Coordinates of C-alpha atoms in Angstrom, one line a residue:
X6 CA 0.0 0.0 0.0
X7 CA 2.7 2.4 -0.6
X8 CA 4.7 4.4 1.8
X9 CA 3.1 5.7 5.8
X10 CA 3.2 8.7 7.5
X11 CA 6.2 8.8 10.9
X12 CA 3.2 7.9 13.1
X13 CA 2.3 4.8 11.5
X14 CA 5.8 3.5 10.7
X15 CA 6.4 3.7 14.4
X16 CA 3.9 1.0 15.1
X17 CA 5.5 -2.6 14.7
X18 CA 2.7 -4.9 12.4
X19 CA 2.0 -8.3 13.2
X20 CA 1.8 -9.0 9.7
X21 CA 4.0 -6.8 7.0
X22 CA 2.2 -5.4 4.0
X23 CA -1.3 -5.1 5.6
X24 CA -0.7 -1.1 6.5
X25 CA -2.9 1.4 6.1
X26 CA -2.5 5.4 6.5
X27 CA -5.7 7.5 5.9
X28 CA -3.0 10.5 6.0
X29 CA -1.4 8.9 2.5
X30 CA -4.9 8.9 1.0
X31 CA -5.3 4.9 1.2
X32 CA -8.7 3.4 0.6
X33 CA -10.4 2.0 3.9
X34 CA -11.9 -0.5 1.6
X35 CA -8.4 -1.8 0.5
X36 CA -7.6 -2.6 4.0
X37 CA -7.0 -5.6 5.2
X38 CA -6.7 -6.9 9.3
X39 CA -3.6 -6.6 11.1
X40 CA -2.3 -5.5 14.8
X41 CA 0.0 -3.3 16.1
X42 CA 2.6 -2.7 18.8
X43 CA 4.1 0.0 20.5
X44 CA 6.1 2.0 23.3
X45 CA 6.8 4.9 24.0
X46 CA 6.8 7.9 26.5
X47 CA 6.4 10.6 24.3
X48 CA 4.5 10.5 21.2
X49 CA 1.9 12.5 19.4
X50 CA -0.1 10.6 16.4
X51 CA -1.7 13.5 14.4
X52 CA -5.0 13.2 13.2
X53 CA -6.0 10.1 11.5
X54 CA -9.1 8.5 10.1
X55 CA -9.5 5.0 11.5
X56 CA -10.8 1.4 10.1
X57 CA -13.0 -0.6 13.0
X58 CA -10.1 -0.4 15.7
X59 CA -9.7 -1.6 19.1
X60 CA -7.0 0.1 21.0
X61 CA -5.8 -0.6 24.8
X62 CA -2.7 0.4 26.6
X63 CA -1.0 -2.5 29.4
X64 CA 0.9 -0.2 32.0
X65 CA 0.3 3.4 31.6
X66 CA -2.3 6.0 30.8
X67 CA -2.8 7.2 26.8
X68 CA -4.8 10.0 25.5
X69 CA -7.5 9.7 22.9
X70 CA -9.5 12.2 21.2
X71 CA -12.0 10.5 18.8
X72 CA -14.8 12.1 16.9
X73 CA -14.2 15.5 19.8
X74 CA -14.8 13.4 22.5
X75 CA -11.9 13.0 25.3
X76 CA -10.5 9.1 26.1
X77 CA -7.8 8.2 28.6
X78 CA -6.8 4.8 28.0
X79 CA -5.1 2.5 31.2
X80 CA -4.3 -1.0 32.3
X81 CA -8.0 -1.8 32.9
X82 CA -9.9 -0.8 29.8
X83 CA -9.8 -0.4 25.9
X84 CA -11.4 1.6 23.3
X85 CA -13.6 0.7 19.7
X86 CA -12.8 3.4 17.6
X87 CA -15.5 3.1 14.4
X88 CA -14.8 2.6 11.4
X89 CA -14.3 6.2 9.5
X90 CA -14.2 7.8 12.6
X91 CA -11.3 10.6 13.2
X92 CA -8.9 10.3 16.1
X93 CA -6.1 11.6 17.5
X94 CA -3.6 9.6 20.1
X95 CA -1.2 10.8 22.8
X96 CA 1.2 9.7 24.9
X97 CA 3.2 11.6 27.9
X98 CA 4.5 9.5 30.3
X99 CA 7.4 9.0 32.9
X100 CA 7.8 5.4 31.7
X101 CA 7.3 4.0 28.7
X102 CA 3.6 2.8 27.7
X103 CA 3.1 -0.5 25.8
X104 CA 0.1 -0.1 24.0
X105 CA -1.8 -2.6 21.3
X106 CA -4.1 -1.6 18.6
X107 CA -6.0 -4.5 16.2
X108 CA -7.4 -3.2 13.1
X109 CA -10.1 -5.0 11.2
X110 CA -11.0 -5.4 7.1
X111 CA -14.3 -3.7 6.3
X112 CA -17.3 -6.5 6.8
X113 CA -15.5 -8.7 9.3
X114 CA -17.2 -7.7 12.1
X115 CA -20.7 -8.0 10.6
X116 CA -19.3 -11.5 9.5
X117 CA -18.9 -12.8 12.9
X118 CA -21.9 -11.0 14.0
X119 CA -24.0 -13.4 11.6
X120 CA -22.1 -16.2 12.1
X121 CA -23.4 -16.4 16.0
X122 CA -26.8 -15.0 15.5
X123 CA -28.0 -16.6 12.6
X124 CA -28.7 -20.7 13.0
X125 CA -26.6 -23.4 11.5
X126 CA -28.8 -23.8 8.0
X127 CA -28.9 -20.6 7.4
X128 CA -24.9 -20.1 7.6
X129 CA -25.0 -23.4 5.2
X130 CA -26.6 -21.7 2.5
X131 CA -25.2 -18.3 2.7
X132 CA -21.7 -18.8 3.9
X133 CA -20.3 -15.6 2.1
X134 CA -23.9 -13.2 2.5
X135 CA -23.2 -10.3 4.8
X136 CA -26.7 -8.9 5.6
X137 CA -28.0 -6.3 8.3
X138 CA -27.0 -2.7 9.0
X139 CA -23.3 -2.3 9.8
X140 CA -22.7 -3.0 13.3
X141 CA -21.3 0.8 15.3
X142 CA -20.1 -0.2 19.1
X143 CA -20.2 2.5 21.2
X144 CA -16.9 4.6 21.4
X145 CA -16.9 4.8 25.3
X146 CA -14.1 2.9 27.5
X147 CA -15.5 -0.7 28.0
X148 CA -14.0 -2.2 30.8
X149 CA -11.4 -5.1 29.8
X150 CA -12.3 -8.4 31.1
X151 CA -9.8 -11.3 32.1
X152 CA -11.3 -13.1 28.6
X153 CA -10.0 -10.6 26.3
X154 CA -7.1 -9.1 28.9
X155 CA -5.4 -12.3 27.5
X156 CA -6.4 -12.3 23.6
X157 CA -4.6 -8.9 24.0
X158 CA -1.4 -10.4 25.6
X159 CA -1.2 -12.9 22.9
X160 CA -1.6 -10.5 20.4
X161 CA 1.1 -8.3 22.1
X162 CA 3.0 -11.9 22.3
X163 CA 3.1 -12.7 18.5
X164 CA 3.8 -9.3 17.3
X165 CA 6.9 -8.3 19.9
X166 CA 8.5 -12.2 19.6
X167 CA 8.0 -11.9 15.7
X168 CA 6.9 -14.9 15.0
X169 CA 5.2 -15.6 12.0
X170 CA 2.0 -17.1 13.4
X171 CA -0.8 -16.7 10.8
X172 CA -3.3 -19.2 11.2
X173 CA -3.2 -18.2 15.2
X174 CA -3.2 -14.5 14.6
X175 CA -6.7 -15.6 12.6
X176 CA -8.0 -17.4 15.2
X177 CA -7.0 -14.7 17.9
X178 CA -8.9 -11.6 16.0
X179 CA -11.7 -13.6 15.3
X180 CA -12.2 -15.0 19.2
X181 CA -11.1 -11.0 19.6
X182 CA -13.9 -9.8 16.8
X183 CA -16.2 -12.2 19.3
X184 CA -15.7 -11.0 22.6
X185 CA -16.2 -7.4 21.1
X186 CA -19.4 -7.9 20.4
X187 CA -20.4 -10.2 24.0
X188 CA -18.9 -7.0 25.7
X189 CA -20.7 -4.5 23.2
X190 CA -24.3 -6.4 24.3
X191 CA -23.1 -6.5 27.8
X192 CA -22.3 -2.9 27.6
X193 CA -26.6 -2.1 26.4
X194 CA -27.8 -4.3 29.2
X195 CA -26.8 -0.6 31.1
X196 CA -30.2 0.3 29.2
X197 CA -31.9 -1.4 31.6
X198 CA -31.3 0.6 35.0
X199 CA -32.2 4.0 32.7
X200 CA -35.9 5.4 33.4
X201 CA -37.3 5.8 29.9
X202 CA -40.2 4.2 27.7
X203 CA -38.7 4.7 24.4
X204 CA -35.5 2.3 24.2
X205 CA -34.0 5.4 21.6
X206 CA -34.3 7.6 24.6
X207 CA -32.4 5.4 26.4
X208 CA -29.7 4.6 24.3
X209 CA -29.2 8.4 23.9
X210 CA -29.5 9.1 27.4
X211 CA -26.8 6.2 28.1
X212 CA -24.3 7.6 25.3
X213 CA -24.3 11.3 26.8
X214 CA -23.5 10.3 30.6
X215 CA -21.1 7.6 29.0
X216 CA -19.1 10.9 27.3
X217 CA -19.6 12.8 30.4
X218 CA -17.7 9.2 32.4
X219 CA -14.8 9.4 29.4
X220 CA -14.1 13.2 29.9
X221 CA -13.6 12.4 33.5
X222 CA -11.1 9.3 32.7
X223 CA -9.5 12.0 30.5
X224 CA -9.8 15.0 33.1
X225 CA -9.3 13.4 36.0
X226 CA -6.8 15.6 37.7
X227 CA -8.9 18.9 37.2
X228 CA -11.4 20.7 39.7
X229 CA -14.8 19.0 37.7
X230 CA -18.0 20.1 38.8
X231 CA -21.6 18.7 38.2
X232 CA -21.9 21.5 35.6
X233 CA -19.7 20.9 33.6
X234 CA -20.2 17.2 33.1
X235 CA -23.9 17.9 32.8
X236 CA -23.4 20.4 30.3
X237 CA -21.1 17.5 28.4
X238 CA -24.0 15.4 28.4
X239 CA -26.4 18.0 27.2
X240 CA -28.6 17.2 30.7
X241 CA -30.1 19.3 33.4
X242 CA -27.6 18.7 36.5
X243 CA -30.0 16.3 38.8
X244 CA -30.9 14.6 35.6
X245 CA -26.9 13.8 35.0
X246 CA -26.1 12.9 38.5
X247 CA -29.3 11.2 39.1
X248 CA -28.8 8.7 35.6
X249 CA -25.2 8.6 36.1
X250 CA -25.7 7.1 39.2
X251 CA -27.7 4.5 38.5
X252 CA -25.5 3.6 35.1
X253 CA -22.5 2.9 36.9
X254 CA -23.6 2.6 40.9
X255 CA -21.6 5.7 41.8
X256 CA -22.2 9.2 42.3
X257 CA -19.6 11.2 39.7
X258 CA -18.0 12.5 43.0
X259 CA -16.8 8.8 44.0
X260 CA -16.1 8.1 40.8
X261 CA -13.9 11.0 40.0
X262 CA -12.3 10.2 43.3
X263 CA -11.7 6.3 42.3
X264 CA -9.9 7.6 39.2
X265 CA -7.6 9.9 40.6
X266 CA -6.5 6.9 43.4
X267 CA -6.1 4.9 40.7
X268 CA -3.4 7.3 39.0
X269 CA -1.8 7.6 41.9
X270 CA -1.5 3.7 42.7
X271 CA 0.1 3.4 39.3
X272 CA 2.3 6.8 39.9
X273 CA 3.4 4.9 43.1
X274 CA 4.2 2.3 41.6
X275 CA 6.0 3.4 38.2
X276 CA 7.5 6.5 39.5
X277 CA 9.7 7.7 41.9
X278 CA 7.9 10.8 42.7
X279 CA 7.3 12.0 45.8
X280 CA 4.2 11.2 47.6
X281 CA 3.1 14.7 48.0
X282 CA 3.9 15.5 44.5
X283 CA 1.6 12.3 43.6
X284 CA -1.0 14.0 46.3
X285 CA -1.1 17.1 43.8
X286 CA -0.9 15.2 40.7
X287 CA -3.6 13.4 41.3
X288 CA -6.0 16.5 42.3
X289 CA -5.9 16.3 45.5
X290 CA -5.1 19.6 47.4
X291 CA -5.1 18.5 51.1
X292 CA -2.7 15.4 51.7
X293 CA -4.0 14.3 54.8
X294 CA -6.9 14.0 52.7
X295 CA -5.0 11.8 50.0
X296 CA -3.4 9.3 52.7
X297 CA -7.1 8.7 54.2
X298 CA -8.9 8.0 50.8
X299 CA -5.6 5.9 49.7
X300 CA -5.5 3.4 53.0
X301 CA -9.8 3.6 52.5
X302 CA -9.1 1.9 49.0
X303 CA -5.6 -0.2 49.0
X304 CA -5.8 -0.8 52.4
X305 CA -2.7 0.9 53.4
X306 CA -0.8 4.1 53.5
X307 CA 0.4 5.6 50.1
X308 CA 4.1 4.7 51.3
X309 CA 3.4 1.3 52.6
X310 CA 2.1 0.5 49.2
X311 CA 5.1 1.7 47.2
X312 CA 7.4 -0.4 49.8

């Protein structure tokens, strides 16, 4: 597919020859599935228009912006970016971040979507008919289970070894392509806690307070009030808090705090800051305050859990 932009070239395939650079003017259509590896502490993608991608990070935090809307990727989740959809990628970190993203040919997904809804005798007489609408996942964090935690790894595996494993890379994006989806359905089952007749208005309802969630994964270190998260959403602020709440059985306040604990157990962990720098970093401006909601969490103080 000719030559890529610096970006690109800095990701290490899993097969050669299946690249593809929107910035070079290739055809999403001429695409074909392939995965990609790479670290870094410092790196800053440009904007990019992506094939169905899912993109996840194994030991640090990574910044995504994709269609506007703010991502921060870490060890515990990943991110669908649709196919089409503009994005741009980030990374600033003390230590290096390994991070993994698997592309997909156009159709694949709806392939395996019809191979697991649609009975045996059907697949028999139509094994090469793709039919339905196109399948669109919601571009929020979904949270990364132990099931596809280790497709990931062996993805990571095959492409940092450098073996040339075909027939098993195959295998892994389709079981990958698979679990997608099981999460994707999981992930509208949050439909059901949402007070609304229409399921539309739900599904609207669930994607504003889900962008509202991702901007504070992406923000977590500023001063975020109900306001502004309510104004993300495009809600009144007792209707955000109020839906939010029963969405993901916290109040935005705990979860806010959650995130920022989380930073810091990593930050602890991965860096040899001081604790009271990691205090500030985090967002928290008393440190008292820090130590308290730390040993609430982990169990112990911040420097107990760095020992």
């Amino acid at each position: 597919m000719g030559s890529i932009c610096p970006y690109c070239s800095s990701l290490k395939p899993a097969l050669e020859g299946n690249n593809y650079c929107s910035n070079l003017g290739h055809r999403i259509g001429d695409s074909k599935t392939n995965a990609f590896y790479l670290k870094s502490n410092n790196l800053n993608s440009g904007e990019h228009k992506s094939r169905l991608t899912v993109r996840t990070t194994f030991d640090a935090y990574q910044y995504y912006q994709v269609g506007g809307t703010d991502h921060q990727l870490n060890a515990d989740n990943y991110l669908i970016v649709n196919e089409g959809q503009m994005y741009f990628n980030e990374i600033e970190s003390e230590v290096p971040a390994e991070a993994l993203i698997v592309a997909f040919k156009p159709g694949e997904v709806e392939m395996v979507h019809q191979a697991v809804s649609k009975n045996a005798e059907y697949q028999l007489e139509n094994p090469y008919e793709i039919t339905g609408e196109p399948i669109i996942f919601s571009e929020n964090a979904y949270f990364k289970d132990q099931c596809i935690s280790l497709l990931f790894h062996d993805l990571k595996t095959m492409i940092v070894s450098g073996n040339d494993q075909k027939l098993k890379f195959e295998e892994t994006c389709l079981e990958l392509l698979e679990r997608m989806l099981h999460n994707h359905s999981s992930h509208l089952k949050k439909l059901d806690k949402i007070d609304a007749v229409k399921t539309s208005t739900k599904e609207e309802l669930l994607r504003r307070v889900g962008r509202a969630k991702d901007f504070m994964d992406a923000h977590f270190k500023e001063n975020i009030t109900i306001t502004d998260l309510a104004r993300i959403a495009t809600l009144s602020n007792f209707h955000f808090l109020r839906t939010f709440s029963k969405i993901f059985r916290k109040t935005p306040h705990q979860y806010l705090r959650h995130q920022r604990l989380k930073y810091a157990a990593h930050l602890l962990e991965k860096s040899s800051l001081p604790v009271s720098v990691i205090s500030s970093e985090c967002g928290f401006e008393n440190h008292s305050a820090f130590g308290r909601s730390f040993k609430k969490v982990f169990g112990q103080s911040p420097s107990t859990f760095r020992k």
